[in-house]
mmCIF file of C-alpha atoms in Angstrom:
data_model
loop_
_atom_site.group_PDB
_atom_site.id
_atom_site.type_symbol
_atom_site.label_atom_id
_atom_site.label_comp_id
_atom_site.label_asym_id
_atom_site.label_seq_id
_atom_site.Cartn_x
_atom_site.Cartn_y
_atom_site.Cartn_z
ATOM 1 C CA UNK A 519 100.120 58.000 44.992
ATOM 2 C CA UNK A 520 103.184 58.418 42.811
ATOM 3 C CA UNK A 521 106.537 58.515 43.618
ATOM 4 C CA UNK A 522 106.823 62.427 43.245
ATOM 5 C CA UNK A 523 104.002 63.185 46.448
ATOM 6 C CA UNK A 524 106.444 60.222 48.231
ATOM 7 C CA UNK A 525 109.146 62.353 48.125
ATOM 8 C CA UNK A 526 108.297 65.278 50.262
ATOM 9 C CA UNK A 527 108.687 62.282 53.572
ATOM 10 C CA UNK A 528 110.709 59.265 53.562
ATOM 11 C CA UNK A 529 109.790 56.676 55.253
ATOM 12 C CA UNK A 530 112.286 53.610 56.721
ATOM 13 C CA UNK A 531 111.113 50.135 57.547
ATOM 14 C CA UNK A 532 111.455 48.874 61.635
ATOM 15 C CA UNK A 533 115.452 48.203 61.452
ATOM 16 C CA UNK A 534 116.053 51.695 60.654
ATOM 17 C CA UNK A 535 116.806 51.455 57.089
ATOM 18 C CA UNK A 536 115.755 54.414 54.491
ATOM 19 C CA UNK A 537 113.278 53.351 51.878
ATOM 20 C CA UNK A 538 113.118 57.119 50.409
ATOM 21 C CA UNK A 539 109.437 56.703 49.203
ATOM 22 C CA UNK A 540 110.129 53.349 47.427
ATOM 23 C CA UNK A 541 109.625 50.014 48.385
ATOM 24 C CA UNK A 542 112.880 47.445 48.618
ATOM 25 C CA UNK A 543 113.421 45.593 45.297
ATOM 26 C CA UNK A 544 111.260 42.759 45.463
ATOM 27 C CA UNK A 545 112.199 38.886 43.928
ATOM 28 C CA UNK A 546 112.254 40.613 40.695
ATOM 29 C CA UNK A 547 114.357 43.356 41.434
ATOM 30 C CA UNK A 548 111.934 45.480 40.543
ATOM 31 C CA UNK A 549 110.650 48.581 42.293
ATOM 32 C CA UNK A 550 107.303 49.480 43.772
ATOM 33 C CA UNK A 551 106.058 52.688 45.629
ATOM 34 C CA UNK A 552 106.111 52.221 49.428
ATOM 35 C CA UNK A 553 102.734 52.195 50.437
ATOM 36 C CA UNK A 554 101.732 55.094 52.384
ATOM 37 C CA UNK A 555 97.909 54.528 53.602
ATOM 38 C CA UNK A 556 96.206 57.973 53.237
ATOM 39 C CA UNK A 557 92.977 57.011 53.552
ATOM 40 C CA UNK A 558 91.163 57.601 57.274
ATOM 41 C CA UNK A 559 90.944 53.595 57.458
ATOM 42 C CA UNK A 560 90.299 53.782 61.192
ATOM 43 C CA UNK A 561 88.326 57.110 61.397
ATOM 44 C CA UNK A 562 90.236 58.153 63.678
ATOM 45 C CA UNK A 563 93.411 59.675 62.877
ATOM 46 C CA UNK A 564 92.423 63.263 63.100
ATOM 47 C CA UNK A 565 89.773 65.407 65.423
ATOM 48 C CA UNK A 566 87.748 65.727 62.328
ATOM 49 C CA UNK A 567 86.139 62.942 60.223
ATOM 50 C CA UNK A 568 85.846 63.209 56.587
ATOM 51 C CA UNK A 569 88.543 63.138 53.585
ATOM 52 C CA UNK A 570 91.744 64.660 54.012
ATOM 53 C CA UNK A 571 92.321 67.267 51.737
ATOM 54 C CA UNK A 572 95.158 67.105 49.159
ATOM 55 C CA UNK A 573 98.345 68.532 49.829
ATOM 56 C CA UNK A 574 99.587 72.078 49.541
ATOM 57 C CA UNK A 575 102.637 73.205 48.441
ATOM 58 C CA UNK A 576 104.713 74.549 51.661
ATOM 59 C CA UNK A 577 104.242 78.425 50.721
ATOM 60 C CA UNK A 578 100.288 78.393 50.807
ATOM 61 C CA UNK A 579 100.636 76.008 53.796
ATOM 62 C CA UNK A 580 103.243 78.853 55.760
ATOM 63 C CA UNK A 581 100.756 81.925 54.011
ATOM 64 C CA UNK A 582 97.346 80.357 55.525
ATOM 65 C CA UNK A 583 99.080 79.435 58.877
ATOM 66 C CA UNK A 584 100.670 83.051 59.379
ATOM 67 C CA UNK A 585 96.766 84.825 58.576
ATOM 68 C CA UNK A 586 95.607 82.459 60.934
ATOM 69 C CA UNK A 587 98.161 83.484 63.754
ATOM 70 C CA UNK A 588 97.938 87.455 62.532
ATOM 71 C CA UNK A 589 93.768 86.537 63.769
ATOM 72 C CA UNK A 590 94.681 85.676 66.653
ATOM 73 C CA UNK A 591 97.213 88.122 67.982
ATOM 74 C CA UNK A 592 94.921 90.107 67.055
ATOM 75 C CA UNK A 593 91.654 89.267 68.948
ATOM 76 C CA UNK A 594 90.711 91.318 71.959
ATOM 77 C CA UNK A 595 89.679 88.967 74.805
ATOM 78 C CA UNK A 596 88.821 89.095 78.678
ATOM 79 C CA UNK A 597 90.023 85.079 78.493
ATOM 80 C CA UNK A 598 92.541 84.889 80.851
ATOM 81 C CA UNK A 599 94.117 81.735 79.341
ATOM 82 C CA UNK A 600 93.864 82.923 75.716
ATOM 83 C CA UNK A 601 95.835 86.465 76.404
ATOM 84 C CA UNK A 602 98.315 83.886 77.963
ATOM 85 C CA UNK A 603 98.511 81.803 74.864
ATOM 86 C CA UNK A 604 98.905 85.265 72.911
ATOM 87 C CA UNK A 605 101.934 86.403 74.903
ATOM 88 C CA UNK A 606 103.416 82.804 74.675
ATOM 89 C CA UNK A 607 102.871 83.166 70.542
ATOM 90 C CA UNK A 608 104.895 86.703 70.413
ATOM 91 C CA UNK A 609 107.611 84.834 72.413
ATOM 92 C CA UNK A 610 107.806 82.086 70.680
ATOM 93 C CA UNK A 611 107.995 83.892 67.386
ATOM 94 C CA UNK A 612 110.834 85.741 68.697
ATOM 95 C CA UNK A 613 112.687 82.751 69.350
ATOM 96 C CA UNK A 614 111.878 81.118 65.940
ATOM 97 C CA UNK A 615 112.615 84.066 63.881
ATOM 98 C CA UNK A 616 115.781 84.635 65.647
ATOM 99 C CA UNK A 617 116.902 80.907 64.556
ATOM 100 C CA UNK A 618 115.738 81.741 61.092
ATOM 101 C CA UNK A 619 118.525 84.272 60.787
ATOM 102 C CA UNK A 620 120.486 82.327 62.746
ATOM 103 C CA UNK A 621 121.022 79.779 60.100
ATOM 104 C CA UNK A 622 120.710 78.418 56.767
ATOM 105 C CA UNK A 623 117.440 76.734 55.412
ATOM 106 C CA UNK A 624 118.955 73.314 55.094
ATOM 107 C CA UNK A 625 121.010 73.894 58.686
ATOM 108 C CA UNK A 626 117.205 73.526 60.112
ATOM 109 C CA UNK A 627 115.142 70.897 61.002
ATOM 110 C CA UNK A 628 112.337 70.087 63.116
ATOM 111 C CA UNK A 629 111.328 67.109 65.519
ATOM 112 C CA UNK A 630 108.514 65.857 64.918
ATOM 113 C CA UNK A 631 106.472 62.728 66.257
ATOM 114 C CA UNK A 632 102.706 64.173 65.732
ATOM 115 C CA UNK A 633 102.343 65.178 69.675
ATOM 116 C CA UNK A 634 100.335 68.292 70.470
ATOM 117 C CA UNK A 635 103.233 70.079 71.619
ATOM 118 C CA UNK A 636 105.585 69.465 68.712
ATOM 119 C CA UNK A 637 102.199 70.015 66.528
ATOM 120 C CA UNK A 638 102.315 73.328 67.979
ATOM 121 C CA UNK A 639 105.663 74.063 66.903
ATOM 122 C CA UNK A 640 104.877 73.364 64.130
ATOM 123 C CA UNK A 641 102.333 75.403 63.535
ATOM 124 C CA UNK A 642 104.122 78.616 64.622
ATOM 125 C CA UNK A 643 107.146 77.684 62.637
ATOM 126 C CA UNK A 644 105.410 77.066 59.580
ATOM 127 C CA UNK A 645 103.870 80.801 59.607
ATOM 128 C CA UNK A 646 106.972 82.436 60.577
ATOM 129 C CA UNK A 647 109.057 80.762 57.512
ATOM 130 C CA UNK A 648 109.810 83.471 55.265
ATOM 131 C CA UNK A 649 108.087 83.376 52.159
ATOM 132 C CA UNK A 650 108.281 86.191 48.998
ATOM 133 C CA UNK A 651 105.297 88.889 50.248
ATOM 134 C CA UNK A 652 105.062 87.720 53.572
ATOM 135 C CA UNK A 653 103.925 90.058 56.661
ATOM 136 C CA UNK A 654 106.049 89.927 59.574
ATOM 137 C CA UNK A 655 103.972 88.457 63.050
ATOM 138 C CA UNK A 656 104.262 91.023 65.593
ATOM 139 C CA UNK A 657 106.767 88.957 68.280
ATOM 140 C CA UNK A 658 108.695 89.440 71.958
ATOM 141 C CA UNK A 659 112.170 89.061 72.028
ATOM 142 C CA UNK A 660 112.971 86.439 74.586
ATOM 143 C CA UNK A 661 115.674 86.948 76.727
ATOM 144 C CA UNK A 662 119.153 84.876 76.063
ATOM 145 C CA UNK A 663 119.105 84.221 72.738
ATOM 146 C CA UNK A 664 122.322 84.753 70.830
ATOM 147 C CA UNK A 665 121.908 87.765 67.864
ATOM 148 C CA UNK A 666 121.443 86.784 64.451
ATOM 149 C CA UNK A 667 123.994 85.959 61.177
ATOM 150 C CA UNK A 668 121.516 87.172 58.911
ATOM 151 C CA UNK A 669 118.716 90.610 58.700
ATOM 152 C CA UNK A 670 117.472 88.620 55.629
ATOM 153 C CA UNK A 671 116.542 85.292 56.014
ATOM 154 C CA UNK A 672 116.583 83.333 52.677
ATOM 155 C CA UNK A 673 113.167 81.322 51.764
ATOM 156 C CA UNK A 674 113.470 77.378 52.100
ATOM 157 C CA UNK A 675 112.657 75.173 49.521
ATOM 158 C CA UNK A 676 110.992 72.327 52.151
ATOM 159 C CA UNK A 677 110.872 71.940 56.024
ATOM 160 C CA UNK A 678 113.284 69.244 57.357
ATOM 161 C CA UNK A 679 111.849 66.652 59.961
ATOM 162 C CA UNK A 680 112.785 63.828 61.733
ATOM 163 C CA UNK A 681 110.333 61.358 63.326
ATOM 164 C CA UNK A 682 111.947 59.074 66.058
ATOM 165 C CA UNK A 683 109.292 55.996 66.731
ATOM 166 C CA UNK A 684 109.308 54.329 69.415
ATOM 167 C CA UNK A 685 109.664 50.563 69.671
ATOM 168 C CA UNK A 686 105.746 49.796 69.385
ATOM 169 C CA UNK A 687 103.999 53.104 68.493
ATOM 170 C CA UNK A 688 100.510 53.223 67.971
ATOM 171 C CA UNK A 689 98.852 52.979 64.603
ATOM 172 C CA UNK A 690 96.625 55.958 65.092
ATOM 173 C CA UNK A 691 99.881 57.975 65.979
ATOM 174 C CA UNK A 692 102.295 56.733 62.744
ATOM 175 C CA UNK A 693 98.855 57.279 60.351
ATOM 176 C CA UNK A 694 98.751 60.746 61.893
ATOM 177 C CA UNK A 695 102.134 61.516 60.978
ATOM 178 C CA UNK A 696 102.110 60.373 57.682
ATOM 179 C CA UNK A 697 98.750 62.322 56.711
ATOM 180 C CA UNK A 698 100.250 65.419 58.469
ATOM 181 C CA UNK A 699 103.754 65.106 56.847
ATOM 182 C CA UNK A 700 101.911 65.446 53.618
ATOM 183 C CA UNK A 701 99.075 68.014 54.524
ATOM 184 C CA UNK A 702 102.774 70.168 55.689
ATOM 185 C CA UNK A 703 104.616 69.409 52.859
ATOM 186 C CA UNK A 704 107.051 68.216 55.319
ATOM 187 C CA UNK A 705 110.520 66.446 54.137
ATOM 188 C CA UNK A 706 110.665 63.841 57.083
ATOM 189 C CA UNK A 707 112.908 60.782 57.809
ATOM 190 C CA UNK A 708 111.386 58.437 60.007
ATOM 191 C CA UNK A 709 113.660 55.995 62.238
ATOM 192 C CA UNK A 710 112.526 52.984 64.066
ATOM 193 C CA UNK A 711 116.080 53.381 66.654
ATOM 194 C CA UNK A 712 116.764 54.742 69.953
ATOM 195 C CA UNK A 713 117.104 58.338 70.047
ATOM 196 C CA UNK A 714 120.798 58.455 69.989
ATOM 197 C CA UNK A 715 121.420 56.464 66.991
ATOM 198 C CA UNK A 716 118.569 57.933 65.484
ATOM 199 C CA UNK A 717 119.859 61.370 66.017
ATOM 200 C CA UNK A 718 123.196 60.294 64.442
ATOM 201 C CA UNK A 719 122.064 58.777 61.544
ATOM 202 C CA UNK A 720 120.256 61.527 60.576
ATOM 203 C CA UNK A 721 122.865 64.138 61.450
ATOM 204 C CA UNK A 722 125.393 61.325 59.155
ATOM 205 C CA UNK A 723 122.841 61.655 56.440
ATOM 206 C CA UNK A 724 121.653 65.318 56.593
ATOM 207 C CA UNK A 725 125.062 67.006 57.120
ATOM 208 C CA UNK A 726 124.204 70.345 56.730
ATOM 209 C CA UNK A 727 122.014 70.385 59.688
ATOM 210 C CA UNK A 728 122.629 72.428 62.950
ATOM 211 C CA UNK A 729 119.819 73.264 65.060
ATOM 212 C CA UNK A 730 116.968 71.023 65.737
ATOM 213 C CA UNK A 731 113.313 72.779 66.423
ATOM 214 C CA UNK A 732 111.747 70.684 69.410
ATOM 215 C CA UNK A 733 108.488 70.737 71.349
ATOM 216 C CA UNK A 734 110.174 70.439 74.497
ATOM 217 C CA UNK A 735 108.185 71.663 77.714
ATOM 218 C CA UNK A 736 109.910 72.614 81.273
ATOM 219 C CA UNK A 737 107.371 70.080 82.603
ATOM 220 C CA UNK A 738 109.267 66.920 80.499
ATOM 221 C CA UNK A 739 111.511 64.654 82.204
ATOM 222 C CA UNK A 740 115.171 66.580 82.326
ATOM 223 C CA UNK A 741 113.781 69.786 80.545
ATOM 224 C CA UNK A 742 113.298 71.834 83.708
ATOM 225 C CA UNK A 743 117.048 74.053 83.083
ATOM 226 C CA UNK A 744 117.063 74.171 79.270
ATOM 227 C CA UNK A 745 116.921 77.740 77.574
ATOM 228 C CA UNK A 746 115.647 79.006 74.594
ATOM 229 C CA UNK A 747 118.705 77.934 72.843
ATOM 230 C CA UNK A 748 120.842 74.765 74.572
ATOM 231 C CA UNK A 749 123.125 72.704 72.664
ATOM 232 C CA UNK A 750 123.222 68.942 73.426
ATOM 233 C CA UNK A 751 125.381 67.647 75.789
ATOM 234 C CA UNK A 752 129.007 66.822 74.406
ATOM 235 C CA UNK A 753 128.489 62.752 75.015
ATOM 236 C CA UNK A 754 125.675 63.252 72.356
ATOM 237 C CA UNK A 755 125.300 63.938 69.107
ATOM 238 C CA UNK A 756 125.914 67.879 68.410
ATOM 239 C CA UNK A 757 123.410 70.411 67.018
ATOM 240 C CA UNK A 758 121.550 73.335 68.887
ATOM 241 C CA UNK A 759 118.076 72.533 70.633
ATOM 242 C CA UNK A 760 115.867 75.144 69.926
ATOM 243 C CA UNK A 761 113.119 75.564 71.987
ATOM 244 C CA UNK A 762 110.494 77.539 71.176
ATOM 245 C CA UNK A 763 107.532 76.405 73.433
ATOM 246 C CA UNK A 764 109.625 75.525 76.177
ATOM 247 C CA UNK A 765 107.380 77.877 78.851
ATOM 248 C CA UNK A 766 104.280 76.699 77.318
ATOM 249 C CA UNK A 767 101.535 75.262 79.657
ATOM 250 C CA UNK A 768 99.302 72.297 79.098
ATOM 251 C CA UNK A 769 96.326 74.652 78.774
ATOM 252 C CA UNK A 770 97.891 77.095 76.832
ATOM 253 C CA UNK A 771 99.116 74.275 74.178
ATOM 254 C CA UNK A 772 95.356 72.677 73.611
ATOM 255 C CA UNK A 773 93.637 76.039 73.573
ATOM 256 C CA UNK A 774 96.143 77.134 71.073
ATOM 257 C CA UNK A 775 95.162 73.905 69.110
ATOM 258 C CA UNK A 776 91.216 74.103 69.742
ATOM 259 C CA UNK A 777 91.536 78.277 68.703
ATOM 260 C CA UNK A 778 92.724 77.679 65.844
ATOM 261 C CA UNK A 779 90.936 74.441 64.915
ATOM 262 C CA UNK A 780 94.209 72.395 64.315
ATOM 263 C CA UNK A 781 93.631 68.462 63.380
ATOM 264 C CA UNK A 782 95.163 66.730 66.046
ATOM 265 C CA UNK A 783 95.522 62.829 66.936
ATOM 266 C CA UNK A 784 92.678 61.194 67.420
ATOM 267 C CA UNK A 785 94.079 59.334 70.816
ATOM 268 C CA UNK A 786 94.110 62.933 72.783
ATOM 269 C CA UNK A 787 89.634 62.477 72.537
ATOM 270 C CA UNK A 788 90.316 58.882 74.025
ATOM 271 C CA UNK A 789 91.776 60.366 77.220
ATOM 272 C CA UNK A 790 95.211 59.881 76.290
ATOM 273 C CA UNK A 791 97.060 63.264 77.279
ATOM 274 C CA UNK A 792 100.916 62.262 76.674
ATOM 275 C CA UNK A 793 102.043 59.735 73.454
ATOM 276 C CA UNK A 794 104.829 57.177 73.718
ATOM 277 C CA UNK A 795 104.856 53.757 72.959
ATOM 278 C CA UNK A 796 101.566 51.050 73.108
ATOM 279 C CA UNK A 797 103.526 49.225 76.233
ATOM 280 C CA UNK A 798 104.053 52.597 78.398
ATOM 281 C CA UNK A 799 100.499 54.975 77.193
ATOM 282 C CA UNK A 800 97.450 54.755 78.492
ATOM 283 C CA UNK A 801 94.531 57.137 79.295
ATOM 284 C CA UNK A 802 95.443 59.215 81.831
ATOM 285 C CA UNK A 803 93.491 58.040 85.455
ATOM 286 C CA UNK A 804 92.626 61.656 86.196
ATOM 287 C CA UNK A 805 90.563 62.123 82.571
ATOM 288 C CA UNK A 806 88.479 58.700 83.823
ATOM 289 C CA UNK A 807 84.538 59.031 84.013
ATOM 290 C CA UNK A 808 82.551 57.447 86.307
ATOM 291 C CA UNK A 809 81.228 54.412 85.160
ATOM 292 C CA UNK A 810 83.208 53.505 81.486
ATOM 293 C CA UNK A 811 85.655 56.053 79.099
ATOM 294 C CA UNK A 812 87.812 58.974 79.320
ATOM 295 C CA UNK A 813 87.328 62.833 79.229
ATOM 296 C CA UNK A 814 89.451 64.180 76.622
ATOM 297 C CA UNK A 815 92.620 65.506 76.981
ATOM 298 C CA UNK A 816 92.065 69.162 76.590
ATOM 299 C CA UNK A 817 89.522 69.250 79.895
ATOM 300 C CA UNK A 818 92.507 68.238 82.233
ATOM 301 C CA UNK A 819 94.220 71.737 83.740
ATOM 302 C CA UNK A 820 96.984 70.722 85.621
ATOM 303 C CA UNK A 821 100.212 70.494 84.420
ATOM 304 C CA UNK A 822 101.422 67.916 86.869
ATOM 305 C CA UNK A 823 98.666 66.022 85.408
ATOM 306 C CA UNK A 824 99.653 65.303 82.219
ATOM 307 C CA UNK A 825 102.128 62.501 82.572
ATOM 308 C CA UNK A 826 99.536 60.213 84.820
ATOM 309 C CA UNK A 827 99.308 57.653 81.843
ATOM 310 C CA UNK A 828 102.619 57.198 81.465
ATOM 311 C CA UNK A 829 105.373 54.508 82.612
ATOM 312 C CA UNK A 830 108.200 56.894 82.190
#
């Protein structure tokens, strides 16, 4: 991999130092290109086996995502669940379009950690990114959300990301994000700190930014009275949190994912239905078969459900 396919993520080792695609100088001073295993060495990073295709510069990523989501708003369907995941896409287009006016390309950035619900954000962010010849998605305008700067949103050169690890994340998780960041031509800085130092160094760093896209859900732990649009509290770093998929169910984010035949991690077919760290995951009890192994975790239903597997 050369140094030029490195740049479109950078990378920083555990004490939360950049490496920007190269390794530190080693006891010759010399430089060497951070290794950045792309290969499918455990078989299991994605849902679907086989070689990961080479990456795709960010408008043909945003122009196959957006015919993809035109499909779907588009199907007719007696499937109770998948109308719901329709309405839920129209909203949440609303709410990301409206931020795209909002601000500037390089006041944006997204939070990303390879989850299905920030992998869903993703997703519909990607296709609403304006792009020269695109076709605007048919979208709901959500309630509460200030009204935009800008009729003409400019086209951005990359997608900003952050990527806060936890302490001990899981291998399968941190080869996930790396294979997506590239297969999304994402520009991501990865820290190995606690969110609030994490949050300011990247805000020190990448001073232009203002909003933050996350894949919060009501159902997380303290998400329950944020809006659409909710700055941080003022004892924390400042930016607006921009929540797209904040009304999203459980079942409406996997059969969004399963629809639309997104690569996911390969934990979520090992039972596991919320990612943190090794020390607090594991498969969620209610997923457990009788005898050995987990369903996966698109067959569980309830949203009180989800957080079973986890300490916190």
């Amino acid at each position: 991999m050369t140094q030029t396919t490195l740049s479109s993520s950078s990378y920083q080792d555990g004490h939360g130092h950049r490496t920007n695609g190269v390794a530190k100088s080693g006891s010759n001073g010399s430089e060497t290109p951070a290794k950045t295993n792309n290969n499918m060495s455990s078989g299991c990073s994605t849902s679907r086996s086989g070689p990961i295709p080479p990456p795709r510069a960010l408008p043909e990523v945003c122009f196959t995502l957006r015919r993809k989501l035109l499909a779907l708003l588009e199907e007719t369907t007696d499937d109770l669940v998948l109308r719901g995941v329709q309405e839920q896409v129209r909203i949440s287009m609303g709410v990301i379009e409206k931020a795209i006016c909002m601000y500037r390309p390089e006041e944006l950035s997204i939070a990303y950690n390879g989850g299905k619900d920030c992998l869903v954000l993703l997703i519909l962010l990607l296709a609403c990114l304006p792009m020269p010849g695109s076709t605007s998605i048919p979208h709901q305008e959500p309630s509460q959300i200030p009204p935009p700067k800008s009729s003409t949103p400019l086209p951005p050169k990359t997608l900003q990301a952050i990527y806060i690890a936890p302490p001990d994340p899981f291998p399968e998780v941190e080869e996930f994000v790396s294979n997506s960041t590239l297969q999304y031509d994402l520009d991501l800085c990865r820290y190995a700190l606690p969110m609030r130092p994490a949050l300011e160094a990247y805000l020190a760093e990448r001073t232009a930014v203002k909003a933050v896209f996350m894949g919060t859900r009501r159902t997380d732990p303290h998400s329950e009275f944020l809006e659409h649009f909710s700055p941080t509290d003022k004892d924390w770093p400042q930016f607006m949190r921009i929540n797209p998929v904040i009304d999203w169910h459980y079942t409406e984010i996997w059969t969004f994912i399963r629809h639309l035949g997104v690569e996911f991690c390969c934990l979520y077919e090992r039972g596991y239905s919320s990612l943190g760290g090794v020390s607090n995951t594991r498969p969620n009890p209610a997923l457990k078969m009788e005898g050995n192994g987990f369903r996966p975790a698109y067959e569980l239903v309830r949203d009180d459900e989800e957080r079973l597997g986890r300490d916190r």
